[in-house]
Short mmCIF file of C-alpha atoms in Angstrom, two decimals:
data_model
loop_
_atom_site.label_atom_id
_atom_site.label_comp_id
_atom_site.label_asym_id
_atom_site.label_seq_id
_atom_site.Cartn_x
_atom_site.Cartn_y
_atom_site.Cartn_z
CA MET A 1394 0.00 0.00 0.00
CA TYR A 1395 1.12 3.55 -0.65
CA LYS A 1396 2.22 5.72 2.26
CA LEU A 1397 2.27 9.01 0.35
CA VAL A 1398 0.42 10.30 -2.70
CA ALA A 1399 1.58 13.61 -4.21
CA ILE A 1400 -0.80 15.10 -6.76
CA ASP A 1401 -0.04 17.90 -9.21
CA ILE A 1402 -2.88 20.37 -9.02
CA ASP A 1403 -2.86 21.97 -12.48
CA GLY A 1404 -3.61 19.63 -15.35
CA THR A 1405 -3.84 16.51 -13.19
CA LEU A 1406 -6.18 17.08 -10.28
CA LEU A 1407 -8.28 19.95 -11.65
CA ASN A 1408 -10.49 19.64 -14.70
CA SER A 1409 -10.86 22.27 -17.42
CA TYR A 1410 -13.29 24.17 -15.16
CA GLY A 1411 -10.75 24.38 -12.33
CA ARG A 1412 -12.65 21.85 -10.21
CA VAL A 1413 -11.81 18.48 -8.73
CA SER A 1414 -13.83 15.74 -10.42
CA GLU A 1415 -15.90 13.31 -8.37
CA GLU A 1416 -13.65 10.50 -9.61
CA ASN A 1417 -10.55 12.28 -8.27
CA LYS A 1418 -12.30 13.08 -4.98
CA GLU A 1419 -13.16 9.42 -4.54
CA ALA A 1420 -9.59 8.33 -5.34
CA ILE A 1421 -8.25 10.77 -2.71
CA ARG A 1422 -10.78 9.54 -0.14
CA ASN A 1423 -9.77 5.93 -0.82
CA ALA A 1424 -6.07 6.72 -0.51
CA LYS A 1425 -6.63 8.48 2.83
CA LYS A 1426 -8.91 5.71 4.07
CA ASN A 1427 -6.13 3.22 3.35
CA GLY A 1428 -3.63 5.21 5.41
CA ALA A 1429 -1.85 7.23 2.73
CA LYS A 1430 -0.89 10.84 3.30
CA VAL A 1431 -2.10 13.02 0.41
CA ILE A 1432 -0.26 16.19 -0.53
CA LEU A 1433 -0.99 18.68 -3.27
CA ALA A 1434 1.86 20.01 -5.38
CA SER A 1435 2.14 22.95 -7.73
CA ARG A 1436 4.92 24.68 -9.60
CA LYS A 1437 3.20 28.02 -9.14
CA ILE A 1438 4.76 30.47 -6.72
CA ILE A 1439 2.39 31.69 -4.04
CA SER A 1440 3.14 35.22 -2.93
CA GLY A 1441 2.53 36.15 0.69
CA GLN A 1442 2.05 39.80 -0.23
#
């Protein structure tokens, strides 16, 4: 079983409307239910200003 799942937000997790599909939500729920840590990753820089 996986211990960690890292998911790219743009182009992988989000659909063309910028939303998480029900299929992806269910996959994340299943991973967490099976004990995996789920982290979101992005190459975008987030400014604190």
